[in-house]
Amino acid sequence: MVELTQIEVAACYMKNEDPPHLNSKPASPEDDLARLVADIERALEQRHYARAAQLVHTNIAASFFGFPTAQFTEILGRLVRNLQEPPTFVSAAYRILTASSADLAHTNGLMESLDSDDPAQMFVLAMFRMSDFRIHGHITEALEQVDTAEHYLSQLRAGLDPRSGWLLHSAVQMGTTAMLAGDFTRALSSLRRAQMLPAIPMFTFLQREAIVKSALIHACFGNAATADGLLKRTKNIPRTSSWLETHIDTQEEFVRILTYSGNLEEALDRLEAISLQEIGEMWPFYIVAFHRVLEASGHHDELEHRLEMYDSLPLPRIDGEGFTGSIIPLKRAMVALSVGRGSEALKFLERTDQSITYTKLVKIAADLYVGRIRQAMDQAYGLRKETRGFRLMEIRRLSLLSASQYMDGDLGGCIQTLAGTASLPRGLSPTETLLFPHEMIQLAQEHVENWPKKSAGHSIFLRELPKPGRALTGREIDILELLAQGYSRAEIADRLFISVSTVKSQLQSLYRKLEVSSAADAIFEGERRGVL
């Protein structure tokens, strides 16, 4: 049976950020973590490798967070090279940290040295695999390993000491994996579990990380007030000398920027001050923050340029896999929609994970822009269960619903939806109103009594919607599609069981809406807008 201290090995390899080596907080004499680091360094200096290996082995999770990643990898390498029989999971961890691509963690070699009937060892292997896949952007496979790890963890939980540290770390890392996969409900559940575990002096940074990441989810998709409340709880958590503290500080700054209601240019300056090195694997939430601030401040050209640049970077992601593989094409699709490049937006949406709620919201927006109003309305109604519990996503859904009602000519239904939105708990903040198009904001300010009268900037969602009466009807789209396939007016009339005069009337209407004067131009404009 593997000892519990060995299980800690797996849990500590779930972080893939490169720490700011030169800016790590100096070790404090009162810091248990700093004292452990000093003891390991002393043993290595004296070439007491067996002693150093024992310290690392029995405190593996703390050792990982006490040393910068590169230094810790070097220490493991020295132990592997200088010990005749290094601990199995120490050598395995060294292979994991030096693997160059996904699933190259010598899994077969690990299996040969592990007991497949031992749930503790299988839990370790699942944690190794989760780390390996996540580091290289394979979020789907990483999430599958969370399921496996939780299965074995359920068999071990009753006999585990929560003070060992690895249980806390595994909960945080399972939450992080779910977070990057876009399963925010599951992420919050895991992170909440981490917060409920007993405080461990050497691992207080992990509980702070769990709280801050929960706040980050709420700042992006949930409730800003909840995010603020969570951050207040971190003030009473003592800091350690771990390099992870500075990464948590960066995530906390994301939260404060996303919930900031002051000057947008100041918020932008604060974002610019954050280096990519400090962001680590939380880079998708950096994209969310940059999009929100640049869009609200009206810097649309700069936003498009930044997104194009980020799309070209070798970030750890795979198109269509989770939140990491979707956030950039989603934001690029939103920009393309706002300037009438519908076909380009649809190509971006093809690169996203279709199961994520945020993707579904943007796809509804795409339907609105290209004129599929009734389809957008039906989908907005149907998405209620998925946005429940995430305030900002629910507000986006209501924004889409009100916009579809407005474009469909249902002014009464639109105002009713806006009034219902304004009646949400705590009402709407000026920042939250930016999730509505300009037309909806004006309408609400005129007809909804408790709607905020002041705006916090430019709309950041559904910008530049087609005017009512400018969206193509379903029949007009059918005619345009047949026109693009080369059918004549008579053939179109025959296929749709309508008269030629009706086809002519419908063509005149769609020409007017597309602002063209010929069939060729109508087809071109339909393709540009994404209707075809």
Coordinates of C-alpha atoms in Angstrom, one line a residue:
M1 CA 0.0 0.0 0.0
V2 CA 1.4 3.4 -1.0
E3 CA 1.9 5.8 2.0
L4 CA -0.2 8.9 2.0
T5 CA 2.8 11.1 1.7
Q6 CA 3.6 9.6 -1.7
I7 CA 0.1 10.5 -2.9
E8 CA 1.0 14.1 -2.3
V9 CA 3.5 13.8 -5.2
A10 CA 0.7 13.8 -7.7
A11 CA -1.2 16.7 -6.3
C12 CA 1.7 19.1 -6.4
Y13 CA 2.3 18.8 -10.2
M14 CA -0.9 20.4 -11.3
K15 CA 0.5 24.0 -11.6
N16 CA 1.9 24.9 -15.0
E17 CA 2.8 28.5 -14.5
D18 CA 6.4 29.7 -14.7
P19 CA 6.9 31.6 -11.5
P20 CA 8.5 35.1 -11.4
H21 CA 11.8 33.7 -10.2
L22 CA 13.4 37.1 -9.5
N23 CA 10.5 38.6 -7.7
S24 CA 9.6 35.7 -5.4
K25 CA 8.9 36.9 -1.8
P26 CA 12.0 36.3 0.4
A27 CA 11.6 33.5 2.9
S28 CA 10.7 34.6 6.4
P29 CA 12.3 32.9 9.5
E30 CA 8.7 32.5 10.8
D31 CA 7.5 30.7 7.7
D32 CA 7.3 26.9 7.9
L33 CA 7.7 26.7 4.1
A34 CA 10.8 28.8 4.1
R35 CA 12.4 26.7 6.8
L36 CA 11.7 23.5 4.8
V37 CA 13.3 25.1 1.7
A38 CA 16.3 26.0 3.7
D39 CA 16.7 22.5 5.1
I40 CA 16.5 20.9 1.6
E41 CA 19.0 23.4 0.2
R42 CA 21.4 22.7 3.1
A43 CA 21.2 19.0 2.6
L44 CA 21.9 19.4 -1.1
E45 CA 24.9 21.7 -0.5
Q46 CA 26.3 19.1 1.8
R47 CA 25.6 16.4 -0.8
H48 CA 23.4 14.5 1.7
Y49 CA 21.2 13.4 -1.1
A50 CA 19.4 10.7 1.0
R51 CA 18.5 13.4 3.5
A52 CA 17.3 15.8 0.8
A53 CA 15.3 13.1 -0.8
Q54 CA 13.6 12.2 2.4
L55 CA 12.7 15.9 3.0
V56 CA 11.3 16.2 -0.5
H57 CA 9.6 12.9 -0.3
T58 CA 7.8 13.5 2.9
N59 CA 6.9 17.1 2.0
I60 CA 6.6 16.9 -1.7
A61 CA 3.7 19.3 -2.2
A62 CA 5.2 21.9 0.1
S63 CA 8.6 21.5 -1.7
F64 CA 7.0 22.1 -5.1
F65 CA 5.5 25.4 -3.9
G66 CA 8.5 26.4 -2.0
F67 CA 10.9 26.3 -4.9
P68 CA 10.5 27.9 -8.4
T69 CA 9.4 25.3 -10.9
A70 CA 12.8 25.3 -12.8
Q71 CA 14.7 24.9 -9.5
F72 CA 12.4 22.2 -8.2
T73 CA 12.9 20.3 -11.5
E74 CA 16.6 20.6 -11.1
I75 CA 16.5 19.3 -7.6
L76 CA 14.4 16.3 -8.6
G77 CA 16.9 15.6 -11.4
R78 CA 19.9 15.7 -9.0
L79 CA 18.1 13.3 -6.7
V80 CA 17.3 10.9 -9.6
R81 CA 20.9 11.0 -10.8
N82 CA 22.6 10.6 -7.4
L83 CA 20.3 8.0 -5.8
Q84 CA 20.6 4.4 -6.8
E85 CA 16.9 3.8 -6.2
P86 CA 15.0 7.1 -6.1
P87 CA 11.3 7.0 -4.9
T88 CA 9.1 5.9 -7.8
F89 CA 6.9 9.0 -7.8
V90 CA 9.9 11.4 -7.5
S91 CA 11.4 10.0 -10.7
A92 CA 8.0 10.0 -12.3
A93 CA 7.4 13.6 -11.3
Y94 CA 10.8 14.5 -12.9
R95 CA 9.7 12.9 -16.1
I96 CA 6.4 14.8 -16.0
L97 CA 8.0 18.1 -15.5
T98 CA 10.5 17.5 -18.3
A99 CA 8.0 16.1 -20.8
S100 CA 7.8 18.1 -24.0
S101 CA 4.3 17.4 -25.2
A102 CA 1.0 15.9 -24.0
D103 CA 0.9 12.3 -22.8
L104 CA 4.7 11.9 -22.9
A105 CA 4.8 11.3 -19.2
H106 CA 6.0 7.7 -19.7
T107 CA 2.6 6.3 -18.7
N108 CA 3.5 2.8 -19.6
G109 CA 6.6 2.9 -17.3
L110 CA 4.5 4.2 -14.5
M111 CA 1.9 1.5 -14.9
E112 CA 4.7 -1.2 -14.7
S113 CA 5.7 0.2 -11.3
L114 CA 2.2 0.7 -9.9
D115 CA -0.4 -1.6 -8.5
S116 CA -3.6 -1.2 -10.6
D117 CA -5.6 -2.7 -7.7
D118 CA -4.5 0.0 -5.3
P119 CA -6.8 3.1 -5.4
A120 CA -4.1 5.3 -3.9
Q121 CA -1.7 4.6 -6.7
M122 CA -4.4 4.9 -9.4
F123 CA -5.4 8.2 -7.9
V124 CA -1.7 9.3 -8.2
L125 CA -1.6 8.3 -11.8
A126 CA -4.9 10.1 -12.7
M127 CA -3.5 13.3 -11.1
F128 CA -0.3 12.9 -13.1
R129 CA -2.3 12.5 -16.3
M130 CA -4.5 15.5 -15.5
S131 CA -1.5 17.7 -15.0
D132 CA 0.2 16.4 -18.2
F133 CA -2.9 17.0 -20.4
R134 CA -3.7 20.4 -18.9
I135 CA -0.2 21.7 -19.3
H136 CA -0.3 21.1 -23.0
G137 CA -3.9 22.4 -23.6
H138 CA -5.7 19.0 -23.8
I139 CA -8.5 20.1 -21.6
T140 CA -11.0 17.4 -22.6
E141 CA -8.6 14.7 -21.6
A142 CA -7.6 16.6 -18.4
L143 CA -11.3 16.8 -17.4
E144 CA -11.7 13.0 -18.0
Q145 CA -8.8 12.5 -15.5
V146 CA -10.7 14.6 -13.0
D147 CA -13.5 12.0 -13.1
T148 CA -11.0 9.2 -12.7
A149 CA -9.2 10.9 -9.8
E150 CA -12.5 11.6 -8.0
H151 CA -13.5 8.0 -8.4
Y152 CA -10.4 6.8 -6.6
L153 CA -10.5 9.6 -4.1
S154 CA -14.0 8.5 -3.0
Q155 CA -12.5 5.1 -2.0
L156 CA -9.7 6.8 -0.1
R157 CA -11.4 9.8 1.6
A158 CA -12.5 8.1 4.9
G159 CA -9.0 7.2 5.9
L160 CA -7.2 10.4 4.8
D161 CA -5.8 13.1 7.1
P162 CA -6.9 16.5 5.6
R163 CA -3.8 18.1 7.3
S164 CA -1.5 16.3 4.9
G165 CA -2.0 19.0 2.3
W166 CA -2.5 16.9 -0.8
L167 CA -6.2 16.7 -0.4
L168 CA -6.5 20.5 -0.4
H169 CA -4.3 20.8 -3.4
S170 CA -6.2 18.1 -5.4
A171 CA -9.5 20.0 -4.7
V172 CA -8.0 23.2 -6.0
Q173 CA -6.5 21.6 -9.1
M174 CA -9.7 19.7 -10.0
G175 CA -11.5 23.0 -9.7
T176 CA -8.9 24.7 -11.9
T177 CA -9.2 22.0 -14.6
A178 CA -13.0 22.3 -14.6
M179 CA -12.6 26.1 -14.8
L180 CA -10.4 25.9 -17.9
A181 CA -12.8 23.4 -19.4
G182 CA -15.6 25.9 -19.0
D183 CA -17.6 23.8 -16.5
F184 CA -17.9 26.7 -14.0
T185 CA -20.5 24.9 -11.8
R186 CA -18.2 22.0 -11.2
A187 CA -15.2 24.3 -10.7
L188 CA -17.0 26.3 -8.0
S189 CA -18.0 23.0 -6.3
S190 CA -14.4 21.8 -6.2
L191 CA -13.1 25.2 -5.1
R192 CA -15.7 25.4 -2.4
R193 CA -14.7 22.0 -1.1
A194 CA -11.1 23.3 -0.8
Q195 CA -12.3 26.3 1.2
M196 CA -14.1 24.0 3.7
L197 CA -11.0 21.9 4.6
P198 CA -9.2 22.7 7.8
A199 CA -6.6 25.5 7.6
I200 CA -3.0 24.2 7.2
P201 CA -0.3 26.8 8.1
M202 CA 2.1 25.5 5.4
F203 CA -0.6 25.6 2.7
T204 CA -2.6 28.7 3.4
F205 CA -1.9 29.9 -0.1
L206 CA -3.9 27.1 -1.5
Q207 CA -7.0 28.1 0.4
R208 CA -6.4 31.7 -0.8
E209 CA -6.1 30.4 -4.3
A210 CA -9.4 28.6 -4.0
I211 CA -11.2 31.7 -2.8
V212 CA -9.6 34.0 -5.5
K213 CA -10.4 31.6 -8.3
S214 CA -14.0 31.4 -7.2
A215 CA -14.1 35.2 -7.2
L216 CA -12.6 35.2 -10.7
I217 CA -15.4 33.0 -12.0
H218 CA -18.0 35.3 -10.4
A219 CA -16.3 38.4 -11.7
C220 CA -16.4 37.0 -15.3
F221 CA -19.8 35.2 -15.3
G222 CA -21.5 35.4 -12.0
N223 CA -22.1 38.1 -9.4
A224 CA -19.6 41.0 -8.9
A225 CA -20.9 41.5 -5.3
T226 CA -20.1 37.8 -4.5
A227 CA -16.6 38.3 -6.1
D228 CA -16.0 41.4 -3.8
G229 CA -17.2 39.5 -0.8
L230 CA -14.8 36.6 -1.5
L231 CA -11.8 38.9 -1.9
K232 CA -12.5 40.4 1.6
R233 CA -12.1 36.9 3.1
T234 CA -8.5 36.7 1.7
K235 CA -7.4 39.6 3.9
N236 CA -7.2 37.4 7.0
I237 CA -5.2 34.6 5.3
P238 CA -1.5 34.8 6.3
R239 CA 0.9 34.8 3.4
T240 CA 3.7 32.3 2.9
S241 CA 7.0 32.5 1.0
S242 CA 5.6 30.3 -1.9
W243 CA 6.1 31.6 -5.4
L244 CA 2.4 30.9 -6.0
E245 CA 1.5 33.9 -3.9
T246 CA 2.4 36.4 -6.7
H247 CA 0.3 34.4 -9.2
I248 CA -2.6 34.5 -6.8
D249 CA -2.0 38.3 -6.5
T250 CA -2.3 38.6 -10.3
Q251 CA -5.6 36.6 -10.3
E252 CA -6.9 38.9 -7.5
E253 CA -6.0 41.9 -9.6
F254 CA -8.1 40.4 -12.5
V255 CA -11.0 40.3 -10.2
R256 CA -10.6 43.9 -9.0
I257 CA -10.3 45.1 -12.6
L258 CA -13.4 43.1 -13.8
T259 CA -15.5 44.5 -10.9
Y260 CA -14.0 48.1 -11.1
S261 CA -16.6 50.8 -11.7
G262 CA -14.2 53.7 -12.0
N263 CA -12.3 55.2 -14.9
L264 CA -11.9 52.7 -17.7
E265 CA -8.6 54.1 -18.9
E266 CA -7.2 53.5 -15.4
A267 CA -8.5 49.9 -15.5
L268 CA -6.8 49.5 -18.9
D269 CA -3.5 50.8 -17.4
R270 CA -3.7 48.3 -14.6
L271 CA -4.2 45.5 -17.2
E272 CA -1.3 46.6 -19.2
A273 CA 0.9 46.5 -16.1
I274 CA 0.3 42.7 -15.8
S275 CA 3.0 40.6 -17.5
L276 CA 2.1 37.4 -19.4
Q277 CA 4.6 35.6 -17.2
E278 CA 2.6 36.4 -14.1
I279 CA -0.7 35.2 -15.7
G280 CA 0.2 31.6 -16.2
E281 CA -2.6 29.2 -17.1
M282 CA -5.2 31.8 -16.2
W283 CA -4.6 33.6 -19.5
P284 CA -8.2 32.9 -20.8
F285 CA -9.5 35.2 -18.0
Y286 CA -7.0 37.8 -19.0
I287 CA -8.6 37.8 -22.5
V288 CA -12.0 38.2 -20.9
A289 CA -10.8 41.2 -18.9
F290 CA -9.1 42.9 -21.9
H291 CA -12.1 42.4 -24.1
R292 CA -14.4 43.9 -21.5
V293 CA -12.3 46.9 -20.7
L294 CA -11.3 47.7 -24.4
E295 CA -14.9 47.3 -25.6
A296 CA -16.4 49.4 -22.8
S297 CA -13.8 52.2 -23.4
G298 CA -14.5 52.2 -27.2
H299 CA -11.1 51.1 -28.3
H300 CA -12.6 48.7 -30.9
D301 CA -9.6 48.7 -33.4
E302 CA -7.1 48.1 -30.6
L303 CA -9.3 45.3 -29.3
E304 CA -9.4 43.6 -32.7
H305 CA -5.7 44.0 -33.1
R306 CA -5.0 42.5 -29.7
L307 CA -7.2 39.5 -30.2
E308 CA -5.6 38.8 -33.6
M309 CA -2.2 38.9 -31.9
Y310 CA -3.2 36.6 -29.0
D311 CA -4.7 34.2 -31.6
S312 CA -1.2 33.9 -33.2
L313 CA 0.6 33.2 -29.9
P314 CA 1.5 29.5 -29.1
L315 CA -0.8 29.4 -26.0
P316 CA -1.6 26.0 -24.5
R317 CA -4.9 25.4 -26.2
I318 CA -6.7 23.3 -28.8
D319 CA -9.5 24.8 -30.8
G320 CA -12.8 23.5 -29.8
E321 CA -11.7 22.1 -26.4
G322 CA -13.0 23.8 -23.3
F323 CA -12.8 27.4 -22.3
T324 CA -9.1 27.7 -23.3
G325 CA -9.8 26.5 -26.8
S326 CA -12.8 28.8 -27.3
I327 CA -12.3 32.2 -25.6
I328 CA -10.2 33.8 -28.3
P329 CA -12.3 32.7 -31.3
L330 CA -15.5 33.6 -29.3
K331 CA -14.2 37.2 -28.7
R332 CA -13.1 37.5 -32.3
A333 CA -16.5 36.4 -33.4
M334 CA -18.1 39.1 -31.3
V335 CA -15.9 41.7 -32.8
A336 CA -16.7 40.5 -36.3
L337 CA -20.4 40.5 -35.7
S338 CA -20.3 44.1 -34.4
V339 CA -18.9 45.4 -37.7
G340 CA -21.1 43.3 -40.0
R341 CA -18.7 40.6 -40.9
G342 CA -21.1 37.7 -40.2
S343 CA -19.5 35.1 -42.3
E344 CA -16.1 35.7 -40.6
A345 CA -17.8 35.4 -37.2
L346 CA -19.4 32.1 -38.1
K347 CA -15.9 30.7 -39.1
F348 CA -14.6 31.8 -35.7
L349 CA -17.6 30.1 -34.0
E350 CA -16.7 26.8 -35.7
R351 CA -13.5 26.8 -33.7
T352 CA -15.2 26.9 -30.4
D353 CA -16.5 24.2 -27.9
Q354 CA -20.2 24.0 -28.7
S355 CA -21.1 22.6 -25.3
I356 CA -20.0 25.7 -23.4
T357 CA -22.9 28.0 -22.3
Y358 CA -20.9 31.1 -23.3
T359 CA -20.5 29.7 -26.8
K360 CA -24.3 29.2 -27.0
L361 CA -24.9 32.8 -26.0
V362 CA -22.6 34.1 -28.7
K363 CA -24.2 31.8 -31.3
I364 CA -27.6 33.3 -30.3
A365 CA -26.1 36.7 -30.9
A366 CA -24.9 35.6 -34.4
D367 CA -28.4 34.5 -35.2
L368 CA -29.6 38.0 -34.3
Y369 CA -27.0 39.7 -36.5
V370 CA -27.8 37.6 -39.5
G371 CA -31.6 38.0 -39.1
R372 CA -32.7 34.6 -37.6
I373 CA -34.7 36.5 -35.0
R374 CA -37.3 33.8 -34.1
Q375 CA -34.6 31.2 -33.8
A376 CA -32.5 33.5 -31.5
M377 CA -35.6 34.2 -29.4
D378 CA -36.4 30.5 -29.0
Q379 CA -32.8 29.7 -28.0
A380 CA -32.6 32.5 -25.5
Y381 CA -35.7 31.2 -23.8
G382 CA -34.3 27.7 -23.8
L383 CA -31.0 28.6 -22.2
R384 CA -32.5 29.6 -18.9
K385 CA -31.4 26.5 -17.0
E386 CA -27.8 26.8 -18.1
T387 CA -27.4 30.5 -17.0
R388 CA -29.1 30.0 -13.7
G389 CA -26.7 30.8 -10.8
F390 CA -24.4 32.9 -13.0
R391 CA -25.7 36.4 -12.9
L392 CA -23.7 37.9 -15.7
M393 CA -24.5 35.1 -18.1
E394 CA -28.2 35.4 -17.2
I395 CA -28.1 39.1 -17.9
R396 CA -26.5 38.3 -21.3
R397 CA -29.3 35.9 -22.0
L398 CA -31.9 38.5 -21.1
S399 CA -30.1 41.0 -23.3
L400 CA -30.4 38.6 -26.2
L401 CA -34.0 37.9 -25.4
S402 CA -35.0 41.6 -25.2
A403 CA -33.0 42.4 -28.4
S404 CA -34.8 39.6 -30.3
Q405 CA -38.2 40.9 -29.1
Y406 CA -37.2 44.4 -30.2
M407 CA -36.1 43.3 -33.6
D408 CA -39.2 41.2 -34.0
G409 CA -41.4 44.3 -33.3
D410 CA -42.6 43.1 -29.9
L411 CA -41.9 46.3 -28.1
G412 CA -44.2 45.4 -25.1
G413 CA -42.4 42.1 -24.6
C414 CA -39.1 43.8 -24.9
I415 CA -39.9 46.3 -22.2
Q416 CA -41.3 43.5 -20.0
T417 CA -38.0 41.6 -20.3
L418 CA -36.0 44.8 -19.5
A419 CA -38.2 45.4 -16.5
G420 CA -37.6 41.9 -15.3
T421 CA -33.9 42.3 -15.6
A422 CA -33.9 45.5 -13.6
S423 CA -35.8 43.7 -10.9
L424 CA -33.0 41.1 -10.3
P425 CA -31.7 41.0 -6.7
R426 CA -29.7 44.2 -6.0
G427 CA -31.0 45.6 -9.2
L428 CA -28.7 46.4 -12.2
S429 CA -25.4 48.3 -11.8
P430 CA -24.3 50.8 -14.5
T431 CA -21.6 48.4 -15.5
E432 CA -24.0 45.5 -16.0
T433 CA -26.2 47.6 -18.3
L434 CA -23.3 47.6 -20.7
L435 CA -24.3 44.0 -21.6
F436 CA -27.3 45.5 -23.4
P437 CA -27.2 47.1 -26.9
H438 CA -27.5 50.9 -27.0
E439 CA -31.1 50.7 -28.3
M440 CA -32.1 48.6 -25.3
I441 CA -30.5 50.9 -22.8
Q442 CA -32.3 53.9 -24.3
L443 CA -35.6 52.1 -24.3
A444 CA -35.2 50.9 -20.7
Q445 CA -34.2 54.4 -19.4
E446 CA -37.4 55.7 -20.9
H447 CA -39.8 52.9 -19.8
V448 CA -38.3 51.1 -16.9
E449 CA -38.5 53.0 -13.6
N450 CA -35.6 51.3 -11.7
W451 CA -33.2 51.1 -14.7
P452 CA -29.9 53.0 -14.0
K453 CA -29.9 56.4 -15.6
K454 CA -26.2 56.7 -16.0
S455 CA -24.0 54.6 -18.3
A456 CA -20.6 53.3 -17.4
G457 CA -19.2 53.3 -20.9
H458 CA -19.9 51.8 -24.3
S459 CA -21.9 48.6 -24.8
I460 CA -19.7 45.5 -24.6
F461 CA -22.3 43.0 -26.0
L462 CA -24.6 43.2 -29.1
R463 CA -23.0 46.4 -30.3
E464 CA -24.3 47.7 -33.7
L465 CA -27.3 45.5 -34.0
P466 CA -29.3 45.7 -37.3
K467 CA -32.2 48.1 -37.0
P468 CA -35.7 46.8 -36.7
G469 CA -37.1 46.0 -40.1
R470 CA -33.6 45.6 -41.5
A471 CA -33.2 42.0 -40.5
L472 CA -34.2 39.5 -43.2
T473 CA -37.3 37.4 -42.6
G474 CA -37.2 33.6 -42.8
R475 CA -38.8 33.6 -46.2
E476 CA -36.4 36.3 -47.5
I477 CA -33.4 34.1 -46.4
D478 CA -34.9 31.1 -48.2
I479 CA -35.2 33.1 -51.4
L480 CA -31.7 34.5 -51.0
E481 CA -30.3 31.0 -50.5
L482 CA -32.1 29.7 -53.7
L483 CA -30.9 32.8 -55.5
A484 CA -27.3 32.0 -54.5
Q485 CA -27.8 28.4 -55.9
G486 CA -28.6 29.9 -59.3
Y487 CA -32.3 29.4 -59.4
S488 CA -34.4 31.9 -61.5
R489 CA -37.4 33.7 -60.1
A490 CA -39.8 31.3 -61.7
E491 CA -37.9 28.3 -60.3
I492 CA -37.8 29.9 -56.8
A493 CA -41.6 30.5 -56.9
D494 CA -42.1 26.9 -58.0
R495 CA -39.9 25.4 -55.2
L496 CA -41.5 27.6 -52.5
F497 CA -45.1 27.3 -53.8
I498 CA -45.6 31.0 -54.1
S499 CA -46.3 33.3 -57.1
V500 CA -43.6 34.9 -59.2
S501 CA -44.9 38.4 -58.1
T502 CA -44.4 37.4 -54.5
V503 CA -40.8 36.4 -55.2
K504 CA -40.3 39.7 -56.9
S505 CA -41.8 41.6 -53.9
Q506 CA -39.6 39.6 -51.5
L507 CA -36.5 40.3 -53.6
Q508 CA -37.2 44.0 -53.6
S509 CA -37.5 43.9 -49.8
L510 CA -34.3 42.0 -49.2
Y511 CA -32.4 44.3 -51.7
R512 CA -33.6 47.2 -49.6
K513 CA -32.5 45.7 -46.4
L514 CA -29.1 44.6 -47.7
E515 CA -28.8 48.0 -49.4
V516 CA -28.0 46.5 -52.8
S517 CA -29.6 46.7 -56.3
S518 CA -28.8 43.4 -57.9
A519 CA -28.9 39.7 -57.3
A520 CA -25.1 39.4 -57.5
D521 CA -24.6 42.1 -54.9
A522 CA -27.3 40.6 -52.7
I523 CA -25.5 37.2 -52.7
F524 CA -22.2 38.9 -51.9
E525 CA -23.7 40.9 -49.0
G526 CA -25.5 37.9 -47.7
E527 CA -22.2 36.0 -47.6
R528 CA -20.4 38.9 -45.9
R529 CA -23.0 39.1 -43.2
G530 CA -23.1 35.4 -42.6
V531 CA -26.7 34.9 -43.8
L532 CA -25.5 32.4 -46.5

